[in-house]
PDB file of C-alpha atoms and ligand atoms in Angstrom:
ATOM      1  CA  UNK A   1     -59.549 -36.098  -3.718  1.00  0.00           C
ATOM      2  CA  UNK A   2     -61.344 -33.281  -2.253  1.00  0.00           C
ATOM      3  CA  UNK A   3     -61.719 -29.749  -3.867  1.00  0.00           C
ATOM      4  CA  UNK A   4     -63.531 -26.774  -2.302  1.00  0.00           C
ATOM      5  CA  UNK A   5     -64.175 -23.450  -4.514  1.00  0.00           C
ATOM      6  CA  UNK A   6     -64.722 -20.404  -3.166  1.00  0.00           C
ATOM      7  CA  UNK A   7     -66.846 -17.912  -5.475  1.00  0.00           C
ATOM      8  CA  UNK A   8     -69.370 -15.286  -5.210  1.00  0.00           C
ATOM      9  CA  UNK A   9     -71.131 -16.968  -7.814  1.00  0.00           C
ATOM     10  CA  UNK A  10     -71.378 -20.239  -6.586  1.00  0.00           C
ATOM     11  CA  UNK A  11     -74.153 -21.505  -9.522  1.00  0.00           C
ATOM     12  CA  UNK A  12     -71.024 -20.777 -12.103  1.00  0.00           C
ATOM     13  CA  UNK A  13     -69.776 -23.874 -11.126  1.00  0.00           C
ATOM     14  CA  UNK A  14     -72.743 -25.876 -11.929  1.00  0.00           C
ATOM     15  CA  UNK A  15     -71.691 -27.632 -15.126  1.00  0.00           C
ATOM     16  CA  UNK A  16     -69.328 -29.582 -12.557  1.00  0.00           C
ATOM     17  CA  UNK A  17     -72.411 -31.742 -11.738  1.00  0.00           C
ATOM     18  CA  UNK A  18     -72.463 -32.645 -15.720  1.00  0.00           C
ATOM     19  CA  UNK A  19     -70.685 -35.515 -17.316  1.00  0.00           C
ATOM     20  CA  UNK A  20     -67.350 -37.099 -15.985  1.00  0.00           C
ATOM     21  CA  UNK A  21     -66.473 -34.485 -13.470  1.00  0.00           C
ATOM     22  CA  UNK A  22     -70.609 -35.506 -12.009  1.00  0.00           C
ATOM     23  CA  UNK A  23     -70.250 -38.924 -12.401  1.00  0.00           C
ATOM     24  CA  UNK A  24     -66.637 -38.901 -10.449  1.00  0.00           C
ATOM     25  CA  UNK A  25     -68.876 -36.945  -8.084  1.00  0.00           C
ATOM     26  CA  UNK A  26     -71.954 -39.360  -7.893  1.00  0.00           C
ATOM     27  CA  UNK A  27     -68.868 -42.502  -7.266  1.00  0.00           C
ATOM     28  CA  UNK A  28     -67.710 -40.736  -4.740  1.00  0.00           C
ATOM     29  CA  UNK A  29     -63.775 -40.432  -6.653  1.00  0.00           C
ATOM     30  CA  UNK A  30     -64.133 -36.540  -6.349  1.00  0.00           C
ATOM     31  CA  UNK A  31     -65.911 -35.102  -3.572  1.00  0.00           C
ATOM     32  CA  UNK A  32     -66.245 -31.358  -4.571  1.00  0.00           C
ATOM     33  CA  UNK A  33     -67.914 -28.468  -2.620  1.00  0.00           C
ATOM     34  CA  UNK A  34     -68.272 -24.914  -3.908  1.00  0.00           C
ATOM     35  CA  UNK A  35     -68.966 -22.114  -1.323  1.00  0.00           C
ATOM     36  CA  UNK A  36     -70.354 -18.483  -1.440  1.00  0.00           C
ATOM     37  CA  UNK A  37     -68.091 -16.333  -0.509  1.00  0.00           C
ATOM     38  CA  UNK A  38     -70.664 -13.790   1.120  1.00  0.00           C
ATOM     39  CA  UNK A  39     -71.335 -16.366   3.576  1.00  0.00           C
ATOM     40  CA  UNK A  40     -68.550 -15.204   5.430  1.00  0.00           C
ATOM     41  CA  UNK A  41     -69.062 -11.994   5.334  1.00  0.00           C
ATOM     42  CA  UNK A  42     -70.710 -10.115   8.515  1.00  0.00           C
ATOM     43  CA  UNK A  43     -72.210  -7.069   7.274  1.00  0.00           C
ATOM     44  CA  UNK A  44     -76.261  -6.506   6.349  1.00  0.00           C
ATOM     45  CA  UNK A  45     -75.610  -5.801   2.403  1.00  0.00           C
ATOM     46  CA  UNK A  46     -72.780  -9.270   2.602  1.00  0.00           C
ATOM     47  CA  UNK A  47     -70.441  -7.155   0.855  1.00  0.00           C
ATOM     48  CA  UNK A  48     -67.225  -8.322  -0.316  1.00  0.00           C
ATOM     49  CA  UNK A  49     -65.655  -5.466  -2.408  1.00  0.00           C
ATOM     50  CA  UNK A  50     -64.373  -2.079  -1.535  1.00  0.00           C
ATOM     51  CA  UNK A  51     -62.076   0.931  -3.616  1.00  0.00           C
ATOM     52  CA  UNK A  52     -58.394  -0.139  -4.076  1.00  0.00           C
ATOM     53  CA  UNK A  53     -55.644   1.908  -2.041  1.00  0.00           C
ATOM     54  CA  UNK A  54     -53.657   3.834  -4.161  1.00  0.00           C
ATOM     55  CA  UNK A  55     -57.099   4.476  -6.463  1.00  0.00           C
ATOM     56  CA  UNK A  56     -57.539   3.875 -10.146  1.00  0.00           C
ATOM     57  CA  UNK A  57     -60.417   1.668 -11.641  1.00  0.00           C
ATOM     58  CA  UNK A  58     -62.495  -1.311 -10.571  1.00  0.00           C
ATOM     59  CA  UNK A  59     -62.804  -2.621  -7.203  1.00  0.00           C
ATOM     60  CA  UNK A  60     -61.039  -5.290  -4.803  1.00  0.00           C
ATOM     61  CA  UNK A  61     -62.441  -7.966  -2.980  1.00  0.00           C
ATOM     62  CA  UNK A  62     -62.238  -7.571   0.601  1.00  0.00           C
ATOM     63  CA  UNK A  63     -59.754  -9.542   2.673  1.00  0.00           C
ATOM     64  CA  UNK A  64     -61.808 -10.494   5.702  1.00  0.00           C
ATOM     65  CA  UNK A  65     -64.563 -12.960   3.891  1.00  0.00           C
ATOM     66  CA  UNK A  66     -61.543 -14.797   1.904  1.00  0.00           C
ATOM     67  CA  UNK A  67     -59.701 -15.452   5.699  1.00  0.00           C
ATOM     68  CA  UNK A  68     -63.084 -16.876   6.903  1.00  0.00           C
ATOM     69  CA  UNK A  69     -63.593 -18.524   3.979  1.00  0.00           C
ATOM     70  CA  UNK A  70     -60.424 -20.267   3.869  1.00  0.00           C
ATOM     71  CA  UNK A  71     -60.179 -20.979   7.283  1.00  0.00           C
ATOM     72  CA  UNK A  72     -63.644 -22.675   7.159  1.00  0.00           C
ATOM     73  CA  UNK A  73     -62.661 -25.202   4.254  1.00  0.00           C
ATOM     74  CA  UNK A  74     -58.579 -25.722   5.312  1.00  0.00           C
ATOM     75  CA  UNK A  75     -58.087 -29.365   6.635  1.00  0.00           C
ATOM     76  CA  UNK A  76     -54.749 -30.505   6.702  1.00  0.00           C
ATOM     77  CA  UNK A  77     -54.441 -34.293   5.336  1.00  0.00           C
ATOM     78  CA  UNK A  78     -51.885 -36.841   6.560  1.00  0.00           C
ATOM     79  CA  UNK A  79     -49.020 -37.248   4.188  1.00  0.00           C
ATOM     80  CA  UNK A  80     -47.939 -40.294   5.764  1.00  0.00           C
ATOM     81  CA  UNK A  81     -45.075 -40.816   8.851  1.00  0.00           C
ATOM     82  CA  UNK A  82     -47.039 -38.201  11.013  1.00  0.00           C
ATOM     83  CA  UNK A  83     -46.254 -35.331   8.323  1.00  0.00           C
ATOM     84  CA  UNK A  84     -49.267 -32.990   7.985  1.00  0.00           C
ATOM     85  CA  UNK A  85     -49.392 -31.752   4.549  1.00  0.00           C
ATOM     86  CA  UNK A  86     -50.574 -28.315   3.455  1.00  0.00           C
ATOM     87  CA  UNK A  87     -54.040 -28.651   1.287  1.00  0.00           C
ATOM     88  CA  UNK A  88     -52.558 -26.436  -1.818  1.00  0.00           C
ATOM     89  CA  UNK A  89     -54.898 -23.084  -2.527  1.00  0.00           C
ATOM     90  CA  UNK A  90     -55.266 -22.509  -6.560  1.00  0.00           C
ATOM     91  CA  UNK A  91     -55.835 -19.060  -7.115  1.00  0.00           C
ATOM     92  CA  UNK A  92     -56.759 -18.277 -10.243  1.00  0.00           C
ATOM     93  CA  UNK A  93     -54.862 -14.701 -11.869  1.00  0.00           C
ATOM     94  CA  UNK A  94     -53.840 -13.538 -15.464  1.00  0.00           C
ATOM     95  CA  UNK A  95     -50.302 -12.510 -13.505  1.00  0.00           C
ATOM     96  CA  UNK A  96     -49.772 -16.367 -12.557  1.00  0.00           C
ATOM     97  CA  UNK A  97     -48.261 -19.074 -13.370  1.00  0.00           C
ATOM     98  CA  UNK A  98     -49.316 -20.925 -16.579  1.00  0.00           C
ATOM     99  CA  UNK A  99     -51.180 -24.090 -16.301  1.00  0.00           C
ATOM    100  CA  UNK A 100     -50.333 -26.991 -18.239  1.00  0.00           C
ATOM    101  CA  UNK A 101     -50.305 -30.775 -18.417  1.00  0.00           C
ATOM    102  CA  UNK A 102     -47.672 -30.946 -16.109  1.00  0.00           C
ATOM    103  CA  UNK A 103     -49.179 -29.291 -13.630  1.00  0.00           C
ATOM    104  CA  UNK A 104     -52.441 -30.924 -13.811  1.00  0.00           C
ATOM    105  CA  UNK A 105     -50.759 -34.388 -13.291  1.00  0.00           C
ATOM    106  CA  UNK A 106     -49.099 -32.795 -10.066  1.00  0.00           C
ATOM    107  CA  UNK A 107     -52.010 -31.617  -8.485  1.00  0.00           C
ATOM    108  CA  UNK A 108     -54.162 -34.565  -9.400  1.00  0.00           C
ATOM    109  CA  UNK A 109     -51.489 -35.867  -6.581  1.00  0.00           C
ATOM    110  CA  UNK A 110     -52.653 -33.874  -3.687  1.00  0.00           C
ATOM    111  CA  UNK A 111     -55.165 -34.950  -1.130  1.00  0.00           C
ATOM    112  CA  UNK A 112     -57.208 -31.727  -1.281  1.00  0.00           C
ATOM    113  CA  UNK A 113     -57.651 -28.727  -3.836  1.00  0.00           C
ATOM    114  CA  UNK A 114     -58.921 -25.489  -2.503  1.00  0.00           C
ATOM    115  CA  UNK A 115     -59.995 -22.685  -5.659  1.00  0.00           C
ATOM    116  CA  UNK A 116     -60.457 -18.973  -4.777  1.00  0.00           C
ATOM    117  CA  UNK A 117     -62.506 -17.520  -7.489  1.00  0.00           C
ATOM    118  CA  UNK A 118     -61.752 -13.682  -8.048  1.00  0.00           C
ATOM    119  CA  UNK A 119     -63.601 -10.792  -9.211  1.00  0.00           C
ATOM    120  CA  UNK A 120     -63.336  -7.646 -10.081  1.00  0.00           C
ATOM    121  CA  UNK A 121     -59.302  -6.502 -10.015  1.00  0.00           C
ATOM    122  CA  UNK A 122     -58.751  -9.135  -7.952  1.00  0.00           C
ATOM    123  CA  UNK A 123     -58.032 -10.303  -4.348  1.00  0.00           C
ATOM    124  CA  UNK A 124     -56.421  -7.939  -2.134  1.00  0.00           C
ATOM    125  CA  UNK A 125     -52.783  -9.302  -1.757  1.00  0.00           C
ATOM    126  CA  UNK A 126     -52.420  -9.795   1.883  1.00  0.00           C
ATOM    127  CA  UNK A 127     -55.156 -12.657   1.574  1.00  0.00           C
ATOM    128  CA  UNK A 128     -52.186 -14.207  -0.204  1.00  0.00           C
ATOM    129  CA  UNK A 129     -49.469 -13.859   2.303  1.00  0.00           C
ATOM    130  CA  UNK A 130     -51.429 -15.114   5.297  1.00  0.00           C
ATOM    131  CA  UNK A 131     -53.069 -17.951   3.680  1.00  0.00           C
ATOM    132  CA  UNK A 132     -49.365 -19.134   3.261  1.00  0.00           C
ATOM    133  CA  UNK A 133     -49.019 -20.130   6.588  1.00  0.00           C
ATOM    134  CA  UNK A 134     -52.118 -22.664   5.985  1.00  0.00           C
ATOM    135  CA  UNK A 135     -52.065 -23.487   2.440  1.00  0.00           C
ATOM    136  CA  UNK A 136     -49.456 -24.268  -0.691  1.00  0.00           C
ATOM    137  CA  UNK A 137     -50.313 -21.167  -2.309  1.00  0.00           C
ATOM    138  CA  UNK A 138     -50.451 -21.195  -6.083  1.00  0.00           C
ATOM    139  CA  UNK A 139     -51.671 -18.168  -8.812  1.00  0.00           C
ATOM    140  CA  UNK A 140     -52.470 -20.098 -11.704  1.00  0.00           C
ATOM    141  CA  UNK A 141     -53.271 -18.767 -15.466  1.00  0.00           C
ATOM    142  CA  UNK A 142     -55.299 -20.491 -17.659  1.00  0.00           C
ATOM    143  CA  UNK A 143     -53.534 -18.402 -20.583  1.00  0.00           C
ATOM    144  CA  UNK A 144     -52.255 -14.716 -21.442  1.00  0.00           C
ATOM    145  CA  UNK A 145     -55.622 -13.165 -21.860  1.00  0.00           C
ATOM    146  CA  UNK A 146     -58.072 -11.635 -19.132  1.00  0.00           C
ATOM    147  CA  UNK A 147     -61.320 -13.360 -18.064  1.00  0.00           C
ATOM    148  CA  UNK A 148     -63.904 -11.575 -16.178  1.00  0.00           C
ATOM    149  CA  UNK A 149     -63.503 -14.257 -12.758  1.00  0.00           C
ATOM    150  CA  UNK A 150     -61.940 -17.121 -11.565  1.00  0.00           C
ATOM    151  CA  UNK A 151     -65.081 -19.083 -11.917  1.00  0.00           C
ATOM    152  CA  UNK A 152     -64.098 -20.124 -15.902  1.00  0.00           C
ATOM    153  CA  UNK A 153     -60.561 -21.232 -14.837  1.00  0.00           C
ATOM    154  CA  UNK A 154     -61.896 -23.124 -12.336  1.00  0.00           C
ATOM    155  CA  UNK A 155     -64.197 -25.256 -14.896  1.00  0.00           C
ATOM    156  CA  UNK A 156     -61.121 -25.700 -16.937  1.00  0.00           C
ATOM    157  CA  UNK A 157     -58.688 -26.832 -14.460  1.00  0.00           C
ATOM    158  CA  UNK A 158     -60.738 -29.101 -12.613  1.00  0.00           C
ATOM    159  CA  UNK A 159     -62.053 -31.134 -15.437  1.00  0.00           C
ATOM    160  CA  UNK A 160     -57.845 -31.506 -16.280  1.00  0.00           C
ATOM    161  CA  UNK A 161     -57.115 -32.408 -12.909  1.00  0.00           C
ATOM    162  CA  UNK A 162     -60.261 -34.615 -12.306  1.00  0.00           C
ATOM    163  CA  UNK A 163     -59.773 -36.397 -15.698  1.00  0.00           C
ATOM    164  CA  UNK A 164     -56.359 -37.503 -14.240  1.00  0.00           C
ATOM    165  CA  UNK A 165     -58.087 -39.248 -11.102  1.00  0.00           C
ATOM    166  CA  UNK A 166     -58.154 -42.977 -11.075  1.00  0.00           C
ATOM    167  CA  UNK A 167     -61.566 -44.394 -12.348  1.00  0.00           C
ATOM    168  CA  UNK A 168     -62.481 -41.292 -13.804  1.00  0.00           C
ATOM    169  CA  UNK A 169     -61.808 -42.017 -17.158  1.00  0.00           C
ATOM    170  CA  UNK A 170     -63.052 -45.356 -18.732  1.00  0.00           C
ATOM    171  CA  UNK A 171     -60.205 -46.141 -20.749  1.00  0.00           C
ATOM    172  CA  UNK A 172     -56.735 -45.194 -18.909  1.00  0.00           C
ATOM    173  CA  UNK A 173     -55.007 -45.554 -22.111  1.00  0.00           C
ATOM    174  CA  UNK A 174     -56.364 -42.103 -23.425  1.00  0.00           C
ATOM    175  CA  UNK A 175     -55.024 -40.578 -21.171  1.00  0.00           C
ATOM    176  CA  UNK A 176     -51.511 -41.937 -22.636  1.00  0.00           C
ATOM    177  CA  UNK A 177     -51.786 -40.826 -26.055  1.00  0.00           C
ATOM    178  CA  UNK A 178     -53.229 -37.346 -25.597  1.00  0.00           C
ATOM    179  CA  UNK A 179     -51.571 -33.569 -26.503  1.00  0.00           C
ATOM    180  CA  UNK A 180     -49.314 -32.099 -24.172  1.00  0.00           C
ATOM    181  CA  UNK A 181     -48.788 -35.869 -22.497  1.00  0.00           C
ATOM    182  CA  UNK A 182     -45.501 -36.682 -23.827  1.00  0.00           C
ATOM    183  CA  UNK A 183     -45.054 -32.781 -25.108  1.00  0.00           C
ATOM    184  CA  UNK A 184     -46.062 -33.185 -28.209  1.00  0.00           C
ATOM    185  CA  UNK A 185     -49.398 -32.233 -29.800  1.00  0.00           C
ATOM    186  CA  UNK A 186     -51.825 -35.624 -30.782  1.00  0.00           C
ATOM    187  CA  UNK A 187     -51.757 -36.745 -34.570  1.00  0.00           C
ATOM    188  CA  UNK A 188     -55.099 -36.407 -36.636  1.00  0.00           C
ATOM    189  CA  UNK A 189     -57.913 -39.129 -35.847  1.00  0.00           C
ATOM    190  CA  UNK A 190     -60.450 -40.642 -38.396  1.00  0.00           C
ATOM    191  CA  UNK A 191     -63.912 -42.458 -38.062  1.00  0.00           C
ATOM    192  CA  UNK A 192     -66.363 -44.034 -40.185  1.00  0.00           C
ATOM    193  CA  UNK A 193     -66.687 -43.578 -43.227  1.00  0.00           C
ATOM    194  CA  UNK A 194     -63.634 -44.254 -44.383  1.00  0.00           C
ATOM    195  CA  UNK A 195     -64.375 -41.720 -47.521  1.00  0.00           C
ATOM    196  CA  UNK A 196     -66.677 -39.076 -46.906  1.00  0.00           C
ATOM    197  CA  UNK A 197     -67.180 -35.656 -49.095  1.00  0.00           C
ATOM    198  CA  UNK A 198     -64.284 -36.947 -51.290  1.00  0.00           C
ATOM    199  CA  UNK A 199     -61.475 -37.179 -48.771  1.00  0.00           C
ATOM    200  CA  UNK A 200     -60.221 -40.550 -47.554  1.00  0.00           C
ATOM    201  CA  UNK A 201     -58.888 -41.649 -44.524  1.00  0.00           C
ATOM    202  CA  UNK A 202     -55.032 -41.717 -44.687  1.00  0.00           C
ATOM    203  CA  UNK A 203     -54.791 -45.551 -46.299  1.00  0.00           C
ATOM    204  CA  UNK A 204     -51.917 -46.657 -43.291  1.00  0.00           C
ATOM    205  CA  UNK A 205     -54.399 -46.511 -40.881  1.00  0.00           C
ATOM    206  CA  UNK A 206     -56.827 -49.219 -42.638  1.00  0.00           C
ATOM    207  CA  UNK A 207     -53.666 -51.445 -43.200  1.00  0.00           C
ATOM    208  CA  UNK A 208     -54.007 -53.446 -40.011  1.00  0.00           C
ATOM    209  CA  UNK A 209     -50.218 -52.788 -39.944  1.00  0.00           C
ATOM    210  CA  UNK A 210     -49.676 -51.465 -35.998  1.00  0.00           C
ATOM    211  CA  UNK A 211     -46.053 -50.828 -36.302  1.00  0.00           C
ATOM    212  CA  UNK A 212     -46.170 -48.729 -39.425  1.00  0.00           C
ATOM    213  CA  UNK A 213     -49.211 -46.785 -37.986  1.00  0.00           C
ATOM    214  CA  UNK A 214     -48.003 -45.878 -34.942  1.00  0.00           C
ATOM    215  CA  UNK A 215     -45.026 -44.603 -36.872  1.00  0.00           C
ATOM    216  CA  UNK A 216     -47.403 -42.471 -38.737  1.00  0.00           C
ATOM    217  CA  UNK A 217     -49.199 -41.693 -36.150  1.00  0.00           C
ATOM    218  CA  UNK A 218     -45.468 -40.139 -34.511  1.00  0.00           C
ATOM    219  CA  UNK A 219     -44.708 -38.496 -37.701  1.00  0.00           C
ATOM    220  CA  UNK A 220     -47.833 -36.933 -37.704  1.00  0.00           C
ATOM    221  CA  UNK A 221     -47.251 -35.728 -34.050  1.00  0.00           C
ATOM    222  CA  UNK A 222     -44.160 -34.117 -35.559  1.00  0.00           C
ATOM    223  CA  UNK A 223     -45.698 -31.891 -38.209  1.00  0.00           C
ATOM    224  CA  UNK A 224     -48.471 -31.279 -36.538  1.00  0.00           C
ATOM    225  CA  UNK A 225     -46.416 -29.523 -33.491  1.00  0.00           C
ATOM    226  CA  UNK A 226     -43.627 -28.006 -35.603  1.00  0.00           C
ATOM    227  CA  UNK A 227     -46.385 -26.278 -37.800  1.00  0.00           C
ATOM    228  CA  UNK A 228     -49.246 -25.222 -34.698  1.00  0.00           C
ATOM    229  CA  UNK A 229     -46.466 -25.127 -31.338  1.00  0.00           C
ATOM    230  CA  UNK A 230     -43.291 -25.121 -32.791  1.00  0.00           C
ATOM    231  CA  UNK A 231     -41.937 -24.050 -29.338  1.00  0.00           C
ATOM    232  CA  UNK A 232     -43.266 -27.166 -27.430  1.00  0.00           C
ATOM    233  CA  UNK A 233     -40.124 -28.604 -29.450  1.00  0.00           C
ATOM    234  CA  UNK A 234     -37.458 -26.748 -27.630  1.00  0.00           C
ATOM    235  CA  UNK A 235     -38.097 -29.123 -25.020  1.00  0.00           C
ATOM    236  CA  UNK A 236     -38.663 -31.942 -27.039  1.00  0.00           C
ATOM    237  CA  UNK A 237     -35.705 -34.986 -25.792  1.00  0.00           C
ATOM    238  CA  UNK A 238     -34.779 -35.991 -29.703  1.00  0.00           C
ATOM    239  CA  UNK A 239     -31.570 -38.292 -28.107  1.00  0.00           C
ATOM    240  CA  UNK A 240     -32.975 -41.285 -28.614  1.00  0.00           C
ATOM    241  CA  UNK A 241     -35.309 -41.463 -32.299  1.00  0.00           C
ATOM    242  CA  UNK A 242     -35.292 -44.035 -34.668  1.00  0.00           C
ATOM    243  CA  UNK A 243     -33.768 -43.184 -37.924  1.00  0.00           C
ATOM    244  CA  UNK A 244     -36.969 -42.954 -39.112  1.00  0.00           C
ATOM    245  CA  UNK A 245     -38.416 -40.438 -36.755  1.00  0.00           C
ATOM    246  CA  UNK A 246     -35.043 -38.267 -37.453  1.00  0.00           C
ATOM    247  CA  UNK A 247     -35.528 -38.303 -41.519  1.00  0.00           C
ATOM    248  CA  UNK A 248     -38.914 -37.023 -40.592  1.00  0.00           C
ATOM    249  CA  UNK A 249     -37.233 -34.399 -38.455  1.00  0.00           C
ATOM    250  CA  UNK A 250     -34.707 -33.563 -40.598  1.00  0.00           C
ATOM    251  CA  UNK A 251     -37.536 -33.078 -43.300  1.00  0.00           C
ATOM    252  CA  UNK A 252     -39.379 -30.611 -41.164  1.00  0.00           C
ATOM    253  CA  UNK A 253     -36.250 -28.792 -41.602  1.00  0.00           C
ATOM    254  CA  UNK A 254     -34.600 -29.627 -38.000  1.00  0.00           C
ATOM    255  CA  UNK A 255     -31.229 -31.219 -37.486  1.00  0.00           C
ATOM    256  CA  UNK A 256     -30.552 -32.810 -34.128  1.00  0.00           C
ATOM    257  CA  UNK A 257     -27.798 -31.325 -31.658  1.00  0.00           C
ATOM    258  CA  UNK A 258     -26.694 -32.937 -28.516  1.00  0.00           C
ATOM    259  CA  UNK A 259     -30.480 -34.647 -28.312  1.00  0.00           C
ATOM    260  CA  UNK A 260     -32.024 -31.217 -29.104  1.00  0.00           C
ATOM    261  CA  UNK A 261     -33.812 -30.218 -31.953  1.00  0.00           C
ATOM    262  CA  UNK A 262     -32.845 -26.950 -34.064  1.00  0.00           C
ATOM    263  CA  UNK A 263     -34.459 -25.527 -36.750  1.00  0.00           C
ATOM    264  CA  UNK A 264     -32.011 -25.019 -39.739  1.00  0.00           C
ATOM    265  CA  UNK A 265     -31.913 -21.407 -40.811  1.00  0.00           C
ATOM    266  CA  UNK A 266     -32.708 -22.620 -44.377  1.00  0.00           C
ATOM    267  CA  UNK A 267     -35.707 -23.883 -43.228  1.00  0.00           C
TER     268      UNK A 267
HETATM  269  N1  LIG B   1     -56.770  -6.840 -12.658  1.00  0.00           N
HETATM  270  C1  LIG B   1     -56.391  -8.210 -12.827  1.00  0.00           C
HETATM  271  C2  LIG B   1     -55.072  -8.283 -13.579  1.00  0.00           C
HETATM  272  O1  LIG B   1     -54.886  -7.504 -14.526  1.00  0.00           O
HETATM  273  O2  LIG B   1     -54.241  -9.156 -13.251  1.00  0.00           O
HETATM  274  C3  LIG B   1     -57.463  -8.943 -13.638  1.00  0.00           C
HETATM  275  C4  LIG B   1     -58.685  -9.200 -12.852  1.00  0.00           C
HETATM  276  S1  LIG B   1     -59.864 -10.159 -13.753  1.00  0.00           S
HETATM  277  C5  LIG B   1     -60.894  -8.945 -14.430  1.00  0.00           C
HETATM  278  C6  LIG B   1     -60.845 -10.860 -12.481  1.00  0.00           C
HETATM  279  C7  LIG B   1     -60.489 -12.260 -12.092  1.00  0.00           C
HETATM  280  O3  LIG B   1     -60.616 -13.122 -13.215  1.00  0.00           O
HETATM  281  C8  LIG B   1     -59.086 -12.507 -11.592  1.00  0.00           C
HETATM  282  O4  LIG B   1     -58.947 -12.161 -10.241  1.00  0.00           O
HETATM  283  C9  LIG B   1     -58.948 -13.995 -11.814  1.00  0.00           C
HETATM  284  O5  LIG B   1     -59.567 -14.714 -10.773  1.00  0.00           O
HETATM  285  C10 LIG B   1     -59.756 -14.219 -13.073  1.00  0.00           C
HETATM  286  N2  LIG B   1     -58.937 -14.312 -14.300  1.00  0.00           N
HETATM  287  C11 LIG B   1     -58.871 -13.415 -15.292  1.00  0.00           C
HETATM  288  N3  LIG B   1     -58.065 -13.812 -16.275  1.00  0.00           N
HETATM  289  C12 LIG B   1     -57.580 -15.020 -15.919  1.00  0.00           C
HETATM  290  C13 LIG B   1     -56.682 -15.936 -16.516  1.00  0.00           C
HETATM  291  N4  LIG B   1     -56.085 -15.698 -17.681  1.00  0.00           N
HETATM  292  N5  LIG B   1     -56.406 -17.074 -15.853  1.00  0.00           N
HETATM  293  C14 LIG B   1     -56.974 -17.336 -14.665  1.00  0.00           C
HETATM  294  N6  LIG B   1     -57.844 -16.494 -14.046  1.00  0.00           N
HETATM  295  C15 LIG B   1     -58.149 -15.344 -14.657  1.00  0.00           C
END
């Protein structure tokens, strides 16, 4: 895969050289390239702001740098049969859609990545309706809260799309049995010592009996979501649980209707 981010702080992005997202890098799985955006600007001071239309507070970022900008790092890739596809732009915005799990698995799909870090109050919009014609254009939040730039995003949704990369991650099997991968939060893990400061480790798990700790493990998956993300279950297919798994429902205070959960009123 190939990402390019576009910031005007490029040495934000630094921490990309560190760990698995650097050693993807140094194998050659991810090549990633982050760009100043004042290198495409023209001017003597390299500005890329100016007053928004309209007025009110804060600035915008110009749209002349992000067109060269964007222009300079577009390829198109070969989606196979002659078909050009699009390289999809991420642009990072508090008014975008919300990334997830999902999403990261879909773009960990495409051929190239393009971020465009904002600043300030943003990117003025037209930078958005031409790159259309060149890109998959996607505003992306990280969560319902307001960051200063794009730059943070960035970190975050590249190390969940990079993660998903082949070879990236030693073991593929983590990958399987993580939150938000089958839409349900992960159960509680242990380590060595198996007692420490007076609390034990939950005594299935040092059974050596697989089948009753994964169903543990499920159970635990359960509770844990119902009590911390209770709405992740609204999507949640309950058609086809064991009886087992639906006691444990049913004791979290949810009957099953038509494969759905639903929280009893009495609950
Ligand atoms: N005025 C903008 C608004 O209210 O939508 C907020 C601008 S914010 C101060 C500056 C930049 O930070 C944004 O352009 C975006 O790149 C980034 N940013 C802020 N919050 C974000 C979030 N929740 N998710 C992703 N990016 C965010």
């Amino acid at each position: 895969m190939r990402i390019d981010v576009v910031s005007i702080f490029p040495e934000y992005l630094a921490p990309l050289e560190l760990s698995l997202i650097g050693k993807a890098r140094q194998d050659g799985l991810l090549k990633l390239t982050v760009h100043d955006l004042r290198d495409f600007t023209t001017d003597r001071h390299r500005t890329v702001d100016d007053t928004p239309y309209g007025g009110g507070a804060g600035m915008v970022m110009k749209p002349e740098p992000w067109a060269q900008a964007l222009g300079a790092v577009a390829g198109t890739a070969a989606a196979g049969e002659g078909e050009l596809r699009k390289p999809v732009l991420i642009v990072p915005s508090p008014a975008g859609e919300r990334f997830t799990q999902a999403i990261a698995h879909e773009l960990a799909e495409e051929e190239q990545l393009v971020f465009a870090c904002g600043r300030y109050e943003g990117i003025d919009e037209r930078v958005l309706e031409w790159a259309a014609d060149h890109f998959t254009v996607r505003p992306m939040s990280l969560g319902d809260y307001v960051l200063n730039g794009g730059e943070v995003a960035v970190l975050a949704m590249v190390e969940a799309i990079g993660r998903l990369l082949p070879g990236v991650v030693g073991n593929p099997e983590s990958l399987v049995e993580e939150s938000h991968s089958d839409g349900l939060l992960e159960y509680p893990v242990y380590t060595k010592p198996s007692s420490w400061r007076g609390r034990d480790v939950p005594a299935v798990l040092l059974s050596g009996n697989h089948g009753k700790i994964a169903q543990w493990r499920r159970h635990e998956q359960y509770r844990r979501t119902a009590e911390r993300r209770p709405d992740l279950l609204e999507a949640f297919d309950a058609g086809t649980l064991p009886r087992a798994d639906r006691t444990a429902f049913a004791d979290l205070g949810y009957d099953i209707e038509d494969g759905r959960l639903r929280r009893r009123a009495d609950a």
